[in-house]
Each structure stands twice: as structure tokens, then as C-alpha cells.
Amino acid sequence: MKTPAINTAPPLKGKTLLIHANAGPKIGIGHVMRCLALAQEWIRLGGRVEFIGFVEGKDLHDRIKSIGSTLTSLSDGMIPQATLEAILERATTLEPGSWVMVDNYDFNPESQQKLKEKFPRVLLMDDYHHHQEYHACIILNQNIGAQEIAYNADRDCTILAGTDYVMLRNEFRTTTCKTESHENCRVLLTLGGADADNMTQNVLTALESLQRDYLSVTAVLGPANLNRTEIEEFANNSLMPLKVLQSVSNMSELICNSDLIISAGGSTCWEICALEKPMAVIVTAENQKRLTYELGKNGAALNLGNAEGISTNHIAKNISELLDSAKKRNDLARAAHKLVDGNGVERIINMISKEIIFRSAVKKDCEMILEWANDPETRKWSYNQTPIALQEHETWFAARLSEPENIYLIAENGFDEPIGQIRFQKMENGYEVHVLVAKEFRGGGTGSRLIRNASMHLLENKGPQRIMARAKSENIASVKAFEKAGYRITGEQEVCGAPSVVMEFHESMD
């Protein structure tokens, strides 16, 4: 897959990113931590960020606030309807062009659909693919191989899939690890924000059993880990050099200063990839299975298996083999680094800015549409090339708005800028589409994306329909835009004395 280009996103002044994510001993802190990465970039570009959700622990509260964000706390175990109402209460008061990001596995399809109906600019984070259907403007899945997932999502939904969209916090985007030679082997152990089953101590037991004099270990406990006392007692009695840390703020430094990282199969894996370090991964939650499997399959990590099914002997044997081979460790690190280039958050915001969102045309759009219609390039390719008078246009526009069977839409980009209009005129056997793109947004494929997205929008809301279009045969740019959008030429006819092609939409691009 070709890496998406990164263009400069427009300034986000006045635009809010409202993030719904939860964190606590039961679910860990991964959802909030990865959202912080996008939040940092949003704020860097001049926008505002607000978190809303159940977030347990002062350390995590402070981390959210330290980047310049706010936090609205929700109760633990809130029913889906109450969570939705809380999000909508804030979302519907946000500035135009603002977005809602949802990173919550329990946010069910019904809630997704209701949120999108009330507030269309929704980015849904999904790396589990456990729902029967999905409803969002954009679905983001940063896992390896996510491009192969066939989401049962709205037709007009954009899917951002694969490691090109991995979200990394600033410290992992700006840090480069130095290669140093030393006699000791430094192991970093980090098994998630909660580690409710205390897998950390099992791994420490396995490492101690190796009796390697050159081995030193740093165990990092997440802010939601409740086993610190027990682990520190183990450390005090261990003959192995062992340091126990909790709620660290220098994770990039700790990774860089390590020769091997043993990690849970969550977002930390992407951070290790970015810093080009070898890792062994343990699945500590159901949603980590796919990521861990894919890392192993791609030679980017040693997959140690599921936490509940592995023994200390299994861990010790596999880690021992890895410690004995510098080549294996180097191969893992290089393969991991190829997966993540650190530009994921930039790509995501760039794609958000290019998103096309539709709303119904209203009376106040009249003069804006007249300006678009009277642009010389537009008139050149119209069947009637005479400039349109205001009074004539007002009469025509009012008539179009009053036609209940026709669909008249204004297309806006991700940040609320109008980029064109699209009108579906009802015919006996379907709809005829009429498109107009504002001159400042022409080029770069905007016209074809607008046409395709609007056509998919119509099918999503009206069911199977025949959609046709006509364009002057000599208007090559327009014909190509329709073809690129999925329209196929079905015939030719003369329209107002001009030879024209007739095209029909096909949802499949095959």
C-alpha cells in the first residue's frame, strides 16, 4: 500500500477535538494514552482538546491536563445511553468544524448511529473489529493488516487502516536512540497500565531463573497497577538487579536505554517500533491478539503467547534464546522500525481536513451558490453559458429547495469550509446528479471524491437507486472526474444542442 502523502493541514484555531475514552484498573490506560498522541498534534496546530470519560487516577488526570487539555469525568460503568447523552450534550455545543473521537470498545453500533445523526464529524477508533456494524464519518484502525478488514460500515464512511496511521506521542516522534556498546543486557518490562493478573511478577520470576550475571531489569508499572507492593517485595528479595518504577513520564528514554523490551500487546508496541528496539510481546487482553500475532508474523516481535496460557518456563526458554542471539534481536528491531514512520497523527489530521461531509442546502446558501455558478470556468462548461442574474437565481433556488423528492446538498470539508454543491434531481427511474465545485477547491481529485461520496451518501440514505449524469463530450475533465468516482459511460445524446455523454454510477469500482 502506498504511504498517504502528508500535506499541511489548515490551522485548527476555533476547532475542538472532543475525545471519549476510559481508563482504569479493569481496562488499562491504553485508550487514553494513544488518544493523547492525536490530542498533542491537534493542540500544536492551534485547536482545543477536551477529554470526556471515566479516567481513574491522579497521574492520568495530570497527564491529560499537562498537554493543555481538559477532562470531564464520567462515572464508572455508565450505561451506553447515559454515555451517549453526555457526549452529545457537549458535542452539539462545539464550534463548527469540531470533531468527536470515540475510543471505547463498549460504544455500540446503536450509540454510534445516534451520535453520527446528531453530530456527523465522528472519528471512531477501532482496532478490535468486534461489532456487527459501524457508524462513523471516519474509522481508524492502526493495526498491521487492517487494510484487509471488510468493515460493515456506512457507505460514505472513510476507513483509515494500517500502520501509516499509528498515533505516537511527541516523545516518540522526536527521539532517536543512540547505539551504544556495553557488557550488560538491560531488559525493560512493561505490561500495560493495569496488569490486573500481575503478569509482571511471573515474567520477573522467569527472568530471575535464567541466572544471567549480565542481566539487569527495569519493571515499569502503569498508573492503574495495584500490585506495586507485592512486586517491590519481590525486587527486594531478588538477586537480579531490578528496579521498579510506576507512572513514568520518560518512557521513550527508558526504551532507548534498553536492549530488550518485554511488553503487553498494546500501544506500547508501536512506541518500541518507532524507536527501533527488539521486543517480546505477551497478550494480556483479548483485543491484543491480532496485533501480537501480526507483529510476530512480520518478524517485528517475538510472540510469547497469551498470558493465561504460558508458564514461567516458556517465558524463560524463549527469552534465553533471544538473549543468546544479537542477530535475532537486531532483526526484530529493524523489522519493527519498518512498520512505523512516526507521521501517523499528521496523516490523520490531514485526512480529517479532506473529509467531505454533507448537509442539506438552506436559504442562506443562495448567494454563495450563485457565486460558484457564475465563475467563468463553470459557465464555460454549462449548457447555458449566460451569467445568471440574482433575481433569476433566487427564484430557481427557492423552487429547488421546495421540491420534496429532490436532494440538494452542500459539501463541506472536515473543518466546515463549503467546497461545493451536489443536487440529485428525481427522475422516473432514479436520480440525475448535478455537481458544482468551488473554484478554490478544484483539482487534486476533490471533484471525483465529492461525486463518489455524495453518490454513496444517496445510496446509504435512499437504498438502491439508479444515479445518472450528463456532461458535454468536450468537457474531458468532468467526464474523467465522474469515471474516477465510479460512473461508467452508457451512451451519448445531444443536450441543448451540445454532444454529451451519459454516465451511470456503479458502487463497485471493479
Short mmCIF file of C-alpha atoms in Angstrom, two decimals:
data_model
loop_
_atom_site.label_atom_id
_atom_site.label_comp_id
_atom_site.label_asym_id
_atom_site.label_seq_id
_atom_site.Cartn_x
_atom_site.Cartn_y
_atom_site.Cartn_z
CA MET A 1 0.00 0.00 0.00
CA LYS A 2 1.36 3.39 -0.95
CA THR A 3 2.01 5.64 2.03
CA PRO A 4 -0.51 8.53 2.03
CA ALA A 5 1.01 11.91 1.31
CA ILE A 6 1.15 14.41 4.14
CA ASN A 7 0.00 17.87 3.19
CA THR A 8 -0.08 20.81 5.52
CA ALA A 9 -3.36 20.75 7.42
CA PRO A 10 -5.11 24.10 7.91
CA PRO A 11 -4.77 25.83 11.28
CA LEU A 12 -7.23 24.45 13.82
CA LYS A 13 -7.96 27.67 15.67
CA GLY A 14 -11.51 27.52 17.00
CA LYS A 15 -11.83 23.77 16.35
CA THR A 16 -12.27 21.37 19.27
CA LEU A 17 -11.45 17.68 19.40
CA LEU A 18 -13.74 16.05 21.98
CA ILE A 19 -12.27 12.67 22.95
CA HIS A 20 -14.27 9.97 24.67
CA ALA A 21 -12.03 7.30 26.24
CA ASN A 22 -11.94 5.49 29.58
CA ALA A 23 -9.06 4.30 31.77
CA GLY A 24 -8.85 2.27 34.98
CA PRO A 25 -7.68 -1.00 36.56
CA LYS A 26 -10.19 -3.08 34.57
CA ILE A 27 -9.45 -1.75 31.08
CA GLY A 28 -5.99 -0.25 31.45
CA ILE A 29 -4.88 3.15 30.18
CA GLY A 30 -4.08 2.37 26.54
CA HIS A 31 -7.15 4.06 25.07
CA VAL A 32 -6.40 7.36 26.77
CA MET A 33 -2.67 7.20 26.10
CA ARG A 34 -2.99 6.73 22.35
CA CYS A 35 -5.62 9.45 22.14
CA LEU A 36 -3.16 11.79 23.85
CA ALA A 37 -0.95 11.48 20.76
CA LEU A 38 -3.62 12.88 18.44
CA ALA A 39 -4.54 15.45 21.08
CA GLN A 40 -0.98 16.77 21.17
CA GLU A 41 -0.91 17.29 17.40
CA TRP A 42 -4.36 18.89 17.40
CA ILE A 43 -3.24 21.38 20.04
CA ARG A 44 0.04 22.03 18.20
CA LEU A 45 -1.98 23.11 15.18
CA GLY A 46 -3.92 25.59 17.30
CA GLY A 47 -7.02 23.58 18.22
CA ARG A 48 -8.57 22.75 21.58
CA VAL A 49 -8.93 19.28 23.12
CA GLU A 50 -11.37 18.03 25.72
CA PHE A 51 -11.48 14.53 27.18
CA ILE A 52 -14.74 13.09 28.44
CA GLY A 53 -14.92 9.70 30.14
CA PHE A 54 -14.13 7.65 33.23
CA VAL A 55 -10.44 8.20 33.92
CA GLU A 56 -9.19 6.86 37.23
CA GLY A 57 -6.04 8.12 38.94
CA LYS A 58 -4.43 11.49 39.59
CA ASP A 59 -1.39 10.65 37.43
CA LEU A 60 -3.51 10.20 34.33
CA HIS A 61 -5.59 13.29 35.13
CA ASP A 62 -2.39 15.30 35.40
CA ARG A 63 -1.06 13.88 32.13
CA ILE A 64 -4.22 14.91 30.28
CA LYS A 65 -4.07 18.41 31.71
CA SER A 66 -0.32 18.76 31.10
CA ILE A 67 -0.82 18.88 27.32
CA GLY A 68 -3.36 21.70 27.65
CA SER A 69 -6.50 19.57 27.56
CA THR A 70 -9.45 19.48 29.93
CA LEU A 71 -11.24 16.46 31.39
CA THR A 72 -14.94 15.96 32.07
CA SER A 73 -15.25 12.92 34.32
CA LEU A 74 -17.97 10.31 33.82
CA SER A 75 -18.95 7.59 36.27
CA ASP A 76 -17.50 4.10 36.02
CA GLY A 77 -19.82 1.58 34.36
CA MET A 78 -22.12 4.20 32.83
CA ILE A 79 -24.82 2.63 30.65
CA PRO A 80 -24.37 3.31 26.88
CA GLN A 81 -27.37 5.64 26.69
CA ALA A 82 -26.08 7.83 29.52
CA THR A 83 -22.59 7.95 27.97
CA LEU A 84 -24.07 8.94 24.61
CA GLU A 85 -26.17 11.68 26.18
CA ALA A 86 -23.14 13.10 27.99
CA ILE A 87 -21.11 13.20 24.76
CA LEU A 88 -23.96 14.73 22.77
CA GLU A 89 -24.64 17.36 25.41
CA ARG A 90 -21.14 18.73 24.88
CA ALA A 91 -20.66 17.88 21.19
CA THR A 92 -23.71 19.76 19.95
CA THR A 93 -22.39 23.00 21.51
CA LEU A 94 -18.94 22.81 19.89
CA GLU A 95 -17.68 25.26 17.31
CA PRO A 96 -18.37 24.45 13.62
CA GLY A 97 -15.69 22.18 12.22
CA SER A 98 -15.05 20.45 15.56
CA TRP A 99 -14.78 16.67 15.86
CA VAL A 100 -15.64 13.90 18.30
CA MET A 101 -13.24 10.98 18.68
CA VAL A 102 -14.57 7.81 20.32
CA ASP A 103 -12.12 5.18 21.61
CA ASN A 104 -14.32 2.81 23.60
CA TYR A 105 -14.99 -0.84 22.71
CA ASP A 106 -18.35 -0.69 24.51
CA PHE A 107 -19.66 2.16 22.36
CA ASN A 108 -22.15 0.01 20.48
CA PRO A 109 -23.49 0.44 16.91
CA GLU A 110 -26.77 1.95 18.16
CA SER A 111 -24.88 4.66 20.04
CA GLN A 112 -22.58 5.18 17.06
CA GLN A 113 -25.53 5.75 14.75
CA LYS A 114 -27.31 8.14 17.10
CA LEU A 115 -24.13 10.16 17.60
CA LYS A 116 -23.48 10.41 13.87
CA GLU A 117 -27.05 11.52 13.19
CA LYS A 118 -26.74 14.39 15.67
CA PHE A 119 -23.07 15.19 15.09
CA PRO A 120 -21.63 13.91 11.79
CA ARG A 121 -17.94 14.66 12.39
CA VAL A 122 -17.12 11.47 14.29
CA LEU A 123 -13.78 9.65 14.28
CA LEU A 124 -14.18 6.12 15.65
CA MET A 125 -11.06 4.35 16.88
CA ASP A 126 -11.41 0.60 16.31
CA ASP A 127 -8.59 -1.95 16.45
CA TYR A 128 -10.71 -4.87 17.65
CA HIS A 129 -13.36 -5.23 14.92
CA HIS A 130 -15.86 -6.90 17.23
CA HIS A 131 -19.10 -5.13 16.26
CA GLN A 132 -21.53 -6.40 13.63
CA GLU A 133 -21.73 -2.92 12.07
CA TYR A 134 -20.15 0.51 12.40
CA HIS A 135 -21.39 4.08 12.02
CA ALA A 136 -18.94 6.99 11.81
CA CYS A 137 -17.55 9.56 9.44
CA ILE A 138 -14.08 8.03 9.78
CA ILE A 139 -12.99 4.67 11.21
CA LEU A 140 -9.36 4.47 12.33
CA ASN A 141 -7.63 1.11 12.74
CA GLN A 142 -3.86 1.43 13.11
CA ASN A 143 -3.12 -2.29 13.28
CA ILE A 144 -0.93 -4.23 10.86
CA GLY A 145 -3.10 -5.78 8.18
CA ALA A 146 -6.13 -3.65 9.00
CA GLN A 147 -6.42 -2.86 5.28
CA GLU A 148 -7.71 -6.39 4.79
CA ILE A 149 -10.70 -5.94 7.12
CA ALA A 150 -14.03 -5.53 5.35
CA TYR A 151 -15.91 -3.21 7.68
CA ASN A 152 -19.69 -3.37 7.61
CA ALA A 153 -19.86 0.41 7.81
CA ASP A 154 -21.88 3.22 6.25
CA ARG A 155 -21.19 3.55 2.53
CA ASP A 156 -19.92 7.10 2.97
CA CYS A 157 -17.54 6.14 5.80
CA THR A 158 -13.79 6.64 5.29
CA ILE A 159 -11.52 3.87 6.59
CA LEU A 160 -8.00 4.80 7.72
CA ALA A 161 -6.27 1.44 8.11
CA GLY A 162 -2.75 0.23 8.75
CA THR A 163 0.41 1.35 10.47
CA ASP A 164 0.66 4.54 8.39
CA TYR A 165 -1.86 5.87 10.92
CA VAL A 166 -0.16 4.77 14.14
CA MET A 167 -0.59 7.50 16.75
CA LEU A 168 2.58 8.34 18.64
CA ARG A 169 3.02 10.89 21.39
CA ASN A 170 5.57 13.64 20.81
CA GLU A 171 8.35 11.99 22.80
CA PHE A 172 8.34 9.01 20.43
CA ARG A 173 8.22 11.16 17.31
CA THR A 174 11.21 13.30 18.23
CA THR A 175 13.51 10.79 19.96
CA THR A 176 16.26 8.89 18.16
CA CYS A 177 18.00 6.14 20.10
CA LYS A 178 21.79 6.05 20.08
CA THR A 179 23.54 2.74 19.56
CA GLU A 180 25.89 2.04 22.46
CA SER A 181 28.11 -0.96 23.24
CA HIS A 182 28.14 -2.27 26.82
CA GLU A 183 28.61 -5.55 28.61
CA ASN A 184 25.29 -5.69 30.47
CA CYS A 185 21.94 -6.53 28.88
CA ARG A 186 19.22 -4.18 30.04
CA VAL A 187 15.68 -5.52 29.91
CA LEU A 188 12.62 -3.28 30.18
CA LEU A 189 9.39 -4.93 31.32
CA THR A 190 6.12 -3.07 30.71
CA LEU A 191 2.85 -4.99 30.74
CA GLY A 192 0.25 -2.26 30.44
CA GLY A 193 -1.44 0.32 32.59
CA ALA A 194 -3.27 -2.15 34.85
CA ASP A 195 -1.86 -5.72 34.59
CA ALA A 196 -4.70 -6.98 36.79
CA ASP A 197 -3.37 -10.57 36.79
CA ASN A 198 0.12 -9.44 37.86
CA MET A 199 1.85 -11.00 34.86
CA THR A 200 4.74 -8.69 35.68
CA GLN A 201 5.78 -10.84 38.63
CA ASN A 202 5.55 -14.04 36.58
CA VAL A 203 7.92 -12.59 33.98
CA LEU A 204 10.31 -11.36 36.67
CA THR A 205 10.36 -14.87 38.12
CA ALA A 206 11.20 -16.25 34.68
CA LEU A 207 13.99 -13.73 34.15
CA GLU A 208 15.48 -14.41 37.58
CA SER A 209 15.52 -18.14 36.83
CA LEU A 210 17.92 -17.51 33.93
CA GLN A 211 20.68 -16.58 36.40
CA ARG A 212 22.41 -14.32 33.90
CA ASP A 213 25.00 -12.17 35.68
CA TYR A 214 24.93 -9.56 32.90
CA LEU A 215 21.14 -9.09 33.10
CA SER A 216 19.52 -6.03 34.70
CA VAL A 217 15.79 -5.36 34.66
CA THR A 218 13.56 -2.31 34.95
CA ALA A 219 9.87 -3.06 35.54
CA VAL A 220 7.50 -0.21 34.69
CA LEU A 221 4.06 -0.36 36.30
CA GLY A 222 1.20 1.62 34.84
CA PRO A 223 -0.77 4.10 36.97
CA ALA A 224 -3.66 1.63 37.29
CA ASN A 225 -1.45 -1.23 38.52
CA LEU A 226 -2.44 -2.28 42.05
CA ASN A 227 0.38 -4.80 42.59
CA ARG A 228 3.28 -2.47 43.35
CA THR A 229 3.77 -3.57 46.97
CA GLU A 230 3.99 -7.23 46.01
CA ILE A 231 6.36 -6.53 43.12
CA GLU A 232 8.63 -4.33 45.22
CA GLU A 233 8.83 -7.06 47.84
CA PHE A 234 9.93 -9.45 45.08
CA ALA A 235 12.54 -6.93 43.95
CA ASN A 236 13.92 -6.53 47.46
CA ASN A 237 14.49 -10.29 47.72
CA SER A 238 15.81 -10.79 44.20
CA LEU A 239 19.49 -11.44 43.43
CA MET A 240 18.91 -9.92 39.98
CA PRO A 241 19.46 -6.14 39.60
CA LEU A 242 15.84 -4.99 39.48
CA LYS A 243 14.32 -1.53 39.54
CA VAL A 244 10.56 -0.95 39.90
CA LEU A 245 9.03 2.27 38.55
CA GLN A 246 5.43 3.43 38.30
CA SER A 247 3.66 6.16 36.31
CA VAL A 248 6.81 7.19 34.45
CA SER A 249 6.97 10.26 32.24
CA ASN A 250 10.17 9.32 30.36
CA MET A 251 9.10 6.13 28.62
CA SER A 252 10.97 6.98 25.41
CA GLU A 253 14.20 7.36 27.38
CA LEU A 254 13.65 4.03 29.16
CA ILE A 255 13.04 2.24 25.86
CA CYS A 256 16.10 3.83 24.26
CA ASN A 257 18.27 2.75 27.19
CA SER A 258 17.12 -0.87 26.94
CA ASP A 259 18.47 -3.77 24.90
CA LEU A 260 15.25 -5.80 25.01
CA ILE A 261 11.68 -4.86 25.88
CA ILE A 262 9.07 -7.33 27.10
CA SER A 263 5.72 -5.68 26.52
CA ALA A 264 2.00 -6.27 26.52
CA GLY A 265 0.45 -6.31 23.06
CA GLY A 266 -0.94 -2.77 23.22
CA SER A 267 0.03 0.73 22.07
CA THR A 268 3.47 0.49 23.66
CA CYS A 269 4.44 -1.87 20.84
CA TRP A 270 4.15 0.99 18.35
CA GLU A 271 6.40 3.14 20.52
CA ILE A 272 9.01 0.37 20.57
CA CYS A 273 8.74 0.03 16.78
CA ALA A 274 9.31 3.75 16.32
CA LEU A 275 12.46 3.65 18.48
CA GLU A 276 13.79 0.53 16.69
CA LYS A 277 14.21 -1.75 19.66
CA PRO A 278 13.74 -5.56 19.85
CA MET A 279 10.69 -6.77 21.75
CA ALA A 280 8.95 -9.86 23.05
CA VAL A 281 5.19 -9.49 23.41
CA ILE A 282 2.63 -11.08 25.71
CA VAL A 283 -1.11 -10.94 25.04
CA THR A 284 -2.69 -9.63 28.25
CA ALA A 285 -6.14 -8.83 26.81
CA GLU A 286 -8.39 -10.24 24.09
CA ASN A 287 -8.06 -7.16 21.87
CA GLN A 288 -4.26 -7.58 21.76
CA LYS A 289 -4.29 -10.94 19.98
CA ARG A 290 -4.39 -9.66 16.41
CA LEU A 291 -1.67 -7.04 16.92
CA THR A 292 0.63 -9.51 18.67
CA TYR A 293 0.07 -12.15 16.00
CA GLU A 294 0.79 -9.69 13.19
CA LEU A 295 3.95 -8.39 14.88
CA GLY A 296 5.22 -11.94 15.15
CA LYS A 297 4.19 -12.79 11.60
CA ASN A 298 6.08 -9.76 10.28
CA GLY A 299 9.21 -10.61 12.25
CA ALA A 300 8.84 -7.44 14.32
CA ALA A 301 8.44 -9.14 17.71
CA LEU A 302 8.78 -12.44 19.49
CA ASN A 303 5.23 -13.56 20.24
CA LEU A 304 5.25 -15.20 23.68
CA GLY A 305 1.54 -16.05 23.54
CA ASN A 306 -1.43 -15.44 25.81
CA ALA A 307 -0.76 -14.54 29.42
CA GLU A 308 -3.19 -17.10 30.83
CA GLY A 309 -1.64 -19.94 28.87
CA ILE A 310 2.10 -19.51 29.31
CA SER A 311 4.36 -20.78 32.07
CA THR A 312 7.44 -19.17 33.55
CA ASN A 313 9.46 -21.94 31.92
CA HIS A 314 8.04 -20.99 28.49
CA ILE A 315 8.95 -17.35 29.05
CA ALA A 316 12.41 -18.19 30.35
CA LYS A 317 13.23 -20.54 27.44
CA ASN A 318 12.17 -18.06 24.74
CA ILE A 319 13.82 -15.03 26.35
CA SER A 320 17.00 -17.05 26.90
CA GLU A 321 17.18 -17.86 23.18
CA LEU A 322 16.68 -14.20 22.34
CA LEU A 323 19.36 -13.05 24.77
CA ASP A 324 21.79 -15.52 23.21
CA SER A 325 21.40 -14.09 19.70
CA ALA A 326 22.28 -10.48 18.95
CA LYS A 327 21.32 -11.16 15.32
CA LYS A 328 17.77 -12.16 16.28
CA ARG A 329 17.40 -9.02 18.37
CA ASN A 330 18.73 -6.79 15.60
CA ASP A 331 16.45 -8.43 13.02
CA LEU A 332 13.41 -7.84 15.26
CA ALA A 333 14.33 -4.19 15.77
CA ARG A 334 14.82 -3.50 12.06
CA ALA A 335 11.56 -5.21 11.07
CA ALA A 336 9.69 -3.30 13.77
CA HIS A 337 11.05 0.06 12.66
CA LYS A 338 9.88 -0.51 9.08
CA LEU A 339 6.28 -0.60 10.30
CA VAL A 340 6.08 2.86 11.87
CA ASP A 341 7.48 6.12 10.48
CA GLY A 342 6.11 8.38 13.23
CA ASN A 343 3.89 10.53 10.98
CA GLY A 344 0.55 8.88 11.80
CA VAL A 345 -1.05 11.78 13.68
CA GLU A 346 -0.15 14.18 10.86
CA ARG A 347 -1.76 11.88 8.31
CA ILE A 348 -4.91 11.51 10.41
CA ILE A 349 -5.46 15.26 10.77
CA ASN A 350 -4.66 15.75 7.11
CA MET A 351 -7.31 13.18 6.19
CA ILE A 352 -9.78 14.81 8.59
CA SER A 353 -9.24 18.13 6.83
CA LYS A 354 -10.00 16.49 3.45
CA GLU A 355 -13.09 14.65 4.64
CA ILE A 356 -16.28 15.53 2.75
CA ILE A 357 -19.39 15.99 4.87
CA PHE A 358 -22.83 16.78 3.53
CA ARG A 359 -25.63 18.91 4.86
CA SER A 360 -28.90 19.98 3.29
CA ALA A 361 -28.83 23.23 1.36
CA VAL A 362 -30.69 26.08 3.07
CA LYS A 363 -31.89 29.54 2.09
CA LYS A 364 -28.74 31.32 3.31
CA ASP A 365 -26.65 29.32 0.78
CA CYS A 366 -28.30 31.12 -2.14
CA GLU A 367 -25.69 33.84 -2.81
CA MET A 368 -22.74 31.51 -2.23
CA ILE A 369 -24.07 29.06 -4.82
CA LEU A 370 -24.70 31.92 -7.27
CA GLU A 371 -21.06 32.98 -6.91
CA TRP A 372 -19.93 29.42 -7.66
CA ALA A 373 -22.31 29.13 -10.60
CA ASN A 374 -21.19 32.43 -12.20
CA ASP A 375 -17.50 31.54 -12.06
CA PRO A 376 -16.23 31.81 -15.69
CA GLU A 377 -14.97 28.21 -15.76
CA THR A 378 -18.35 26.96 -14.57
CA ARG A 379 -20.25 28.97 -17.14
CA LYS A 380 -17.88 27.80 -19.89
CA TRP A 381 -18.98 24.19 -19.46
CA SER A 382 -22.65 24.84 -18.69
CA TYR A 383 -25.36 24.18 -21.24
CA ASN A 384 -26.46 27.78 -20.77
CA GLN A 385 -23.32 29.95 -20.69
CA THR A 386 -25.06 33.25 -19.94
CA PRO A 387 -24.23 34.70 -16.48
CA ILE A 388 -27.08 34.19 -14.02
CA ALA A 389 -28.87 37.22 -12.55
CA LEU A 390 -29.51 37.32 -8.81
CA GLN A 391 -33.30 37.51 -9.03
CA GLU A 392 -33.40 34.64 -11.54
CA HIS A 393 -31.20 32.56 -9.28
CA GLU A 394 -33.24 33.31 -6.15
CA THR A 395 -36.40 32.13 -7.89
CA TRP A 396 -34.70 28.99 -9.19
CA PHE A 397 -33.06 28.21 -5.84
CA ALA A 398 -36.28 28.62 -3.85
CA ALA A 399 -38.02 26.25 -6.25
CA ARG A 400 -35.29 23.62 -5.83
CA LEU A 401 -35.49 23.78 -2.04
CA SER A 402 -39.24 23.27 -2.15
CA GLU A 403 -39.08 20.07 -4.19
CA PRO A 404 -39.53 17.24 -1.67
CA GLU A 405 -38.36 14.44 -3.95
CA ASN A 406 -35.10 16.13 -4.93
CA ILE A 407 -32.00 16.12 -2.74
CA TYR A 408 -29.91 19.29 -2.55
CA LEU A 409 -26.68 19.07 -0.57
CA ILE A 410 -23.83 21.36 0.37
CA ALA A 411 -20.46 19.63 0.68
CA GLU A 412 -18.12 20.84 3.40
CA ASN A 413 -14.60 19.72 4.18
CA GLY A 414 -13.59 18.34 7.55
CA PHE A 415 -13.21 21.78 9.07
CA ASP A 416 -16.56 23.23 7.95
CA GLU A 417 -15.47 25.06 4.78
CA PRO A 418 -18.05 24.81 1.94
CA ILE A 419 -16.38 23.20 -1.08
CA GLY A 420 -19.28 22.65 -3.46
CA GLN A 421 -22.85 21.60 -4.06
CA ILE A 422 -24.42 18.43 -5.35
CA ARG A 423 -28.04 18.09 -6.38
CA PHE A 424 -29.91 14.87 -7.11
CA GLN A 425 -32.93 15.52 -9.32
CA LYS A 426 -35.62 12.83 -9.11
CA MET A 427 -36.46 11.07 -12.33
CA GLU A 428 -38.92 8.33 -13.14
CA ASN A 429 -36.30 5.60 -12.69
CA GLY A 430 -33.79 7.14 -10.29
CA TYR A 431 -31.85 10.39 -9.94
CA GLU A 432 -29.78 12.68 -12.15
CA VAL A 433 -26.82 14.25 -10.41
CA HIS A 434 -25.62 17.87 -10.85
CA VAL A 435 -22.29 18.89 -9.32
CA LEU A 436 -20.56 22.22 -8.74
CA VAL A 437 -17.17 22.60 -7.05
CA ALA A 438 -15.99 25.95 -5.65
CA LYS A 439 -13.01 27.18 -7.69
CA GLU A 440 -10.61 27.31 -4.72
CA PHE A 441 -11.13 23.58 -4.14
CA ARG A 442 -10.80 22.36 -7.72
CA GLY A 443 -8.00 19.98 -8.59
CA GLY A 444 -6.35 17.26 -6.58
CA GLY A 445 -9.27 14.90 -7.10
CA THR A 446 -11.76 16.89 -4.98
CA GLY A 447 -14.45 16.76 -7.66
CA SER A 448 -14.34 12.98 -8.07
CA ARG A 449 -14.29 12.43 -4.31
CA LEU A 450 -17.25 14.77 -3.88
CA ILE A 451 -19.19 12.94 -6.62
CA ARG A 452 -18.46 9.47 -5.27
CA ASN A 453 -19.08 10.35 -1.63
CA ALA A 454 -22.36 12.05 -2.46
CA SER A 455 -23.48 9.10 -4.59
CA MET A 456 -22.66 6.71 -1.75
CA HIS A 457 -24.46 9.07 0.65
CA LEU A 458 -27.58 8.85 -1.50
CA LEU A 459 -27.46 5.05 -1.61
CA GLU A 460 -26.91 4.89 2.15
CA ASN A 461 -30.00 7.00 2.82
CA LYS A 462 -32.30 6.00 -0.05
CA GLY A 463 -31.34 2.41 -0.72
CA PRO A 464 -30.51 1.01 -4.18
CA GLN A 465 -31.06 3.67 -6.82
CA ARG A 466 -30.08 4.36 -10.42
CA ILE A 467 -27.95 7.51 -10.48
CA MET A 468 -27.01 9.03 -13.84
CA ALA A 469 -25.15 12.11 -15.02
CA ARG A 470 -24.62 14.02 -18.24
CA ALA A 471 -21.67 16.17 -19.34
CA LYS A 472 -20.54 17.79 -22.57
CA SER A 473 -18.38 15.37 -24.54
CA GLU A 474 -15.65 18.00 -24.87
CA ASN A 475 -15.58 18.56 -21.08
CA ILE A 476 -12.89 15.92 -20.62
CA ALA A 477 -12.07 16.93 -17.03
CA SER A 478 -15.67 16.49 -15.90
CA VAL A 479 -16.09 13.15 -17.65
CA LYS A 480 -12.87 11.84 -16.09
CA ALA A 481 -13.96 13.05 -12.65
CA PHE A 482 -17.20 11.09 -12.96
CA GLU A 483 -15.37 8.00 -14.22
CA LYS A 484 -12.90 8.18 -11.35
CA ALA A 485 -15.90 8.40 -8.98
CA GLY A 486 -17.32 5.12 -10.29
CA TYR A 487 -19.53 6.30 -13.16
CA ARG A 488 -19.48 4.44 -16.46
CA ILE A 489 -20.36 5.87 -19.85
CA THR A 490 -23.56 4.24 -21.05
CA GLY A 491 -24.36 6.31 -24.13
CA GLU A 492 -24.34 9.63 -25.96
CA GLN A 493 -27.04 12.21 -26.62
CA GLU A 494 -27.46 15.81 -27.64
CA VAL A 495 -28.34 18.20 -24.79
CA CYS A 496 -29.27 21.80 -25.66
CA GLY A 497 -27.54 21.31 -28.99
CA ALA A 498 -24.28 20.05 -27.42
CA PRO A 499 -22.96 16.49 -27.90
CA SER A 500 -22.92 14.90 -24.45
CA VAL A 501 -22.08 11.62 -22.73
CA VAL A 502 -24.48 9.83 -20.43
CA MET A 503 -22.98 8.09 -17.38
CA GLU A 504 -24.33 5.83 -14.67
CA PHE A 505 -22.99 5.19 -11.16
CA HIS A 506 -21.70 1.77 -10.12
CA GLU A 507 -20.90 1.34 -6.44
CA SER A 508 -18.19 -1.23 -7.15
CA MET A 509 -15.02 0.21 -8.63
CA ASP A 510 -14.07 -3.11 -10.23
#
